[in-house]
Coordinates of C-alpha atoms in Angstrom, one line a residue:
Chain A
A1 CA -0.2 -0.1 -0.2
Q2 CA 1.2 3.3 -0.6
S3 CA 0.6 6.5 1.4
V4 CA 1.9 10.0 2.1
T5 CA 1.2 12.1 5.5
Q6 CA 2.3 15.6 5.7
L7 CA 2.8 16.3 9.3
D8 CA 1.5 19.7 9.5
S9 CA -1.5 21.4 7.8
H10 CA -0.1 24.9 8.4
V11 CA 3.5 26.3 9.0
S12 CA 4.3 29.8 9.8
V13 CA 7.5 31.3 10.0
S14 CA 9.2 34.7 9.7
E15 CA 10.7 36.1 6.6
G16 CA 14.4 35.2 6.4
T17 CA 14.1 31.9 8.9
P18 CA 14.5 28.5 7.8
V19 CA 11.5 26.3 6.4
L20 CA 10.9 23.0 7.2
L21 CA 8.0 21.3 5.9
R22 CA 7.8 17.4 6.7
C23 CA 6.4 14.5 5.0
N24 CA 6.6 10.8 5.6
Y25 CA 5.7 8.0 3.3
S26 CA 5.2 4.2 2.8
S27 CA 5.4 2.3 -0.6
S28 CA 5.7 -1.2 -1.4
Y29 CA 7.9 -0.3 -4.2
S30 CA 11.1 1.8 -4.8
P31 CA 8.9 5.1 -5.0
S32 CA 9.6 8.4 -6.7
L33 CA 9.1 11.3 -4.7
F34 CA 8.2 14.8 -5.6
W35 CA 7.3 18.0 -3.8
Y36 CA 4.8 20.5 -5.5
V37 CA 3.8 23.9 -5.0
Q38 CA 0.3 25.6 -5.4
H39 CA 0.2 29.4 -5.4
P40 CA -3.1 31.0 -5.1
N41 CA -5.2 30.9 -8.1
K42 CA -2.5 29.1 -10.0
G43 CA -1.4 25.7 -11.3
L44 CA 0.5 23.1 -9.3
Q45 CA 4.5 23.6 -10.0
L46 CA 7.1 20.8 -9.4
L47 CA 9.4 21.9 -6.8
L48 CA 11.8 19.1 -7.1
K49 CA 11.9 15.3 -7.3
Y50 CA 13.6 12.1 -6.0
T51 CA 13.9 9.3 -8.2
S52 CA 16.7 6.8 -6.6
A53 CA 19.7 9.0 -7.7
A54 CA 21.3 11.4 -4.9
T55 CA 19.5 11.4 -1.6
L56 CA 19.7 15.1 -1.3
V57 CA 17.5 16.7 -4.0
K58 CA 17.9 20.4 -5.0
G59 CA 15.0 22.0 -6.2
I60 CA 13.9 25.6 -7.6
N61 CA 13.7 28.9 -5.5
G62 CA 16.3 27.3 -3.3
F63 CA 14.3 24.3 -1.9
E64 CA 15.7 21.4 -1.4
A65 CA 14.4 18.0 0.3
E66 CA 16.4 14.8 1.6
F67 CA 15.3 11.2 1.3
K68 CA 15.8 9.2 4.2
K69 CA 14.9 5.8 3.6
S70 CA 15.3 4.6 7.2
E71 CA 13.0 7.3 8.4
T72 CA 10.6 7.0 5.1
S73 CA 10.7 10.8 5.1
F74 CA 11.2 13.3 2.4
H75 CA 10.9 16.4 4.2
L76 CA 11.0 19.9 2.4
T77 CA 13.5 22.5 3.5
K78 CA 14.9 26.0 2.8
P79 CA 17.5 28.3 4.7
S80 CA 15.6 31.4 4.5
A81 CA 12.0 32.1 3.7
H82 CA 10.7 34.7 1.3
M83 CA 7.4 36.4 1.2
S84 CA 6.8 34.8 -2.3
D85 CA 7.1 31.4 -0.7
A86 CA 3.7 31.7 0.9
A87 CA 1.8 28.9 -0.8
E88 CA 0.3 25.4 -0.4
Y89 CA 2.9 22.4 -0.7
F90 CA 2.0 19.1 -1.5
C91 CA 4.2 15.8 -1.0
V92 CA 3.5 13.1 -3.7
V93 CA 4.7 9.6 -4.0
S94 CA 4.4 7.6 -7.0
E95 CA 5.1 3.9 -8.1
R96 CA 5.7 2.7 -11.7
G97 CA 5.5 5.9 -13.2
Y98 CA 2.5 7.4 -12.4
Q99 CA 0.2 4.7 -12.5
K100 CA -0.4 4.8 -8.6
V101 CA 0.1 8.2 -7.5
T102 CA -1.0 9.6 -4.0
F103 CA -0.8 13.2 -2.9
G104 CA -0.5 14.3 0.9
T105 CA -3.0 16.5 2.1
G106 CA -0.7 19.7 1.8
T107 CA 1.0 22.2 4.0
K108 CA -0.1 25.8 3.8
L109 CA 3.2 27.8 4.6
Q110 CA 2.4 31.2 5.9
V111 CA 5.4 33.9 5.5
I112 CA 5.3 37.0 8.2
P113 CA 7.2 40.0 7.4
Chain B
D1 CA 4.5 27.4 -25.7
G2 CA 3.7 23.9 -24.8
G3 CA 1.3 23.2 -22.1
I4 CA -2.0 21.7 -20.6
T5 CA -5.3 23.8 -21.4
Q6 CA -8.2 23.1 -19.0
S7 CA -11.6 24.8 -19.9
P8 CA -13.6 26.5 -18.6
K9 CA -12.0 28.0 -15.5
Y10 CA -15.4 28.0 -13.6
L11 CA -18.4 25.7 -14.0
F12 CA -22.0 25.5 -12.7
R13 CA -24.0 22.4 -12.7
K14 CA -27.7 22.1 -12.1
E15 CA -29.3 19.0 -10.3
G16 CA -29.3 15.8 -12.5
Q17 CA -27.3 17.6 -15.2
N18 CA -23.9 16.1 -16.5
V19 CA -21.3 18.5 -17.5
T20 CA -18.0 18.1 -19.4
L21 CA -14.5 19.5 -18.4
S22 CA -12.0 20.0 -21.1
C23 CA -8.3 19.1 -21.0
E24 CA -5.9 19.6 -23.9
Q25 CA -2.2 19.0 -24.1
N26 CA 0.2 20.0 -26.8
L27 CA 3.2 18.2 -25.1
N28 CA 2.9 15.0 -27.2
H29 CA 2.4 13.3 -23.8
D30 CA 0.9 9.4 -23.9
A31 CA -0.4 9.9 -20.2
M32 CA -3.0 11.9 -18.8
Y33 CA -4.7 12.1 -15.5
W34 CA -7.7 13.9 -13.9
Y35 CA -7.5 14.5 -10.1
R36 CA -10.1 15.9 -7.8
Q37 CA -9.0 18.7 -5.1
D38 CA -11.0 19.0 -2.1
P39 CA -9.8 21.2 1.1
G40 CA -7.6 19.2 3.4
Q41 CA -7.8 16.0 1.4
G42 CA -5.0 16.7 -1.0
L43 CA -5.5 15.6 -4.9
R44 CA -7.0 12.2 -5.4
L45 CA -7.1 10.4 -8.8
I46 CA -10.4 10.2 -10.9
Y47 CA -9.2 8.1 -14.2
Y48 CA -6.0 8.1 -15.8
S49 CA -5.0 7.3 -19.5
Q50 CA -1.6 5.6 -20.5
I51 CA -2.6 5.6 -24.2
V52 CA -5.2 6.4 -26.7
N53 CA -8.4 4.7 -26.5
D54 CA -7.5 3.1 -23.3
F55 CA -8.2 4.7 -19.6
Q56 CA -8.3 3.3 -16.1
K57 CA -10.3 4.0 -12.9
G58 CA -8.5 6.0 -10.3
D59 CA -9.4 6.0 -6.6
I60 CA -12.7 8.0 -7.1
A61 CA -14.1 6.9 -10.4
E62 CA -17.6 6.6 -9.5
G63 CA -19.8 9.3 -10.9
Y64 CA -17.2 10.1 -13.5
S65 CA -16.5 9.0 -17.2
V66 CA -13.6 9.7 -19.7
S67 CA -12.8 9.5 -23.1
R68 CA -9.2 9.4 -25.1
E69 CA -10.0 9.5 -28.6
K70 CA -7.0 11.5 -29.2
K71 CA -3.8 11.7 -27.7
E72 CA -3.9 15.8 -27.1
S73 CA -7.4 15.5 -25.3
F74 CA -9.0 13.8 -22.2
P75 CA -12.3 15.1 -21.5
L76 CA -14.0 14.4 -18.2
T77 CA -17.7 14.2 -17.6
V78 CA -19.1 14.5 -14.2
T79 CA -22.6 12.6 -14.1
S80 CA -25.5 13.2 -12.2
A81 CA -24.4 10.0 -10.3
Q82 CA -21.5 12.0 -8.7
K83 CA -23.7 13.4 -5.6
N84 CA -21.0 15.8 -4.4
P85 CA -19.2 17.5 -7.4
T86 CA -18.2 20.7 -6.1
A87 CA -14.6 20.4 -6.1
F88 CA -11.6 21.8 -7.9
Y89 CA -10.6 19.5 -10.9
L90 CA -7.0 19.0 -12.2
C91 CA -5.7 17.4 -15.5
A92 CA -2.4 16.3 -15.7
S93 CA -0.1 14.6 -18.3
S94 CA 3.4 13.0 -18.2
I95 CA 5.5 11.3 -20.9
G96 CA 4.5 7.9 -19.8
P97 CA 5.2 5.1 -17.4
G98 CA 8.7 3.7 -17.2
T99 CA 10.4 6.7 -18.4
T100 CA 13.3 8.3 -16.4
N101 CA 11.6 12.1 -17.1
E102 CA 8.7 11.4 -14.5
K103 CA 7.4 14.9 -14.5
L104 CA 4.1 15.8 -14.1
F105 CA 2.6 19.0 -15.7
F106 CA -0.5 20.3 -14.3
G107 CA -3.5 22.5 -16.2
S108 CA -4.6 25.6 -14.2
G109 CA -7.7 23.8 -13.0
T110 CA -11.5 24.1 -13.5
Q111 CA -13.7 24.9 -10.2
L112 CA -16.9 23.0 -10.3
S113 CA -20.0 24.2 -8.1
V114 CA -23.4 23.1 -8.0
L115 CA -26.5 25.6 -8.1

């Protein structure tokens, strides 16, 4: 069975401070893992993806995520939050291409000036 | 520019009415997908198609139907059997399964509401 758990539905940080969005997954296969971002009134945009290459994955806009198999985690981080980072973030796991895709319930990131 | 186009952006449905959401892509992708987004529930897969003239049910296919007569098009019909259709619907596409470039491209979505 495949599942994704985003541990926080809302995260609030001050501008310039680090961001941590947590994601745990379970999968019967070697999964591919993704983080997507959805800004208000805009479509989903791929931030980064893990597909069994390097465990530390760098994405766009300064985000990165580390795949930890022993902890079944794929947490998203950014060293310094920017106001434009305020959005909803989805952790996604897929098996066998996109034949089976599961989205997390999302984490809303609020950035305080 | 290549991409996925969903229309309309907003759609209203009356009781007992079927409505069709359009999804067109010019990315030459084999695979296309329909997701439903509800607050607090993430995205759930309704139907997907790996190739023309073939499609499979996702996790919440009841009350929906699709067709894939052309590679570029994957319309979703919300039938009167779908009792809770109010949601944000997202169409997506990818090159296909088993490829190294497993990027999922999304359209901008259709918000469906019941009158």
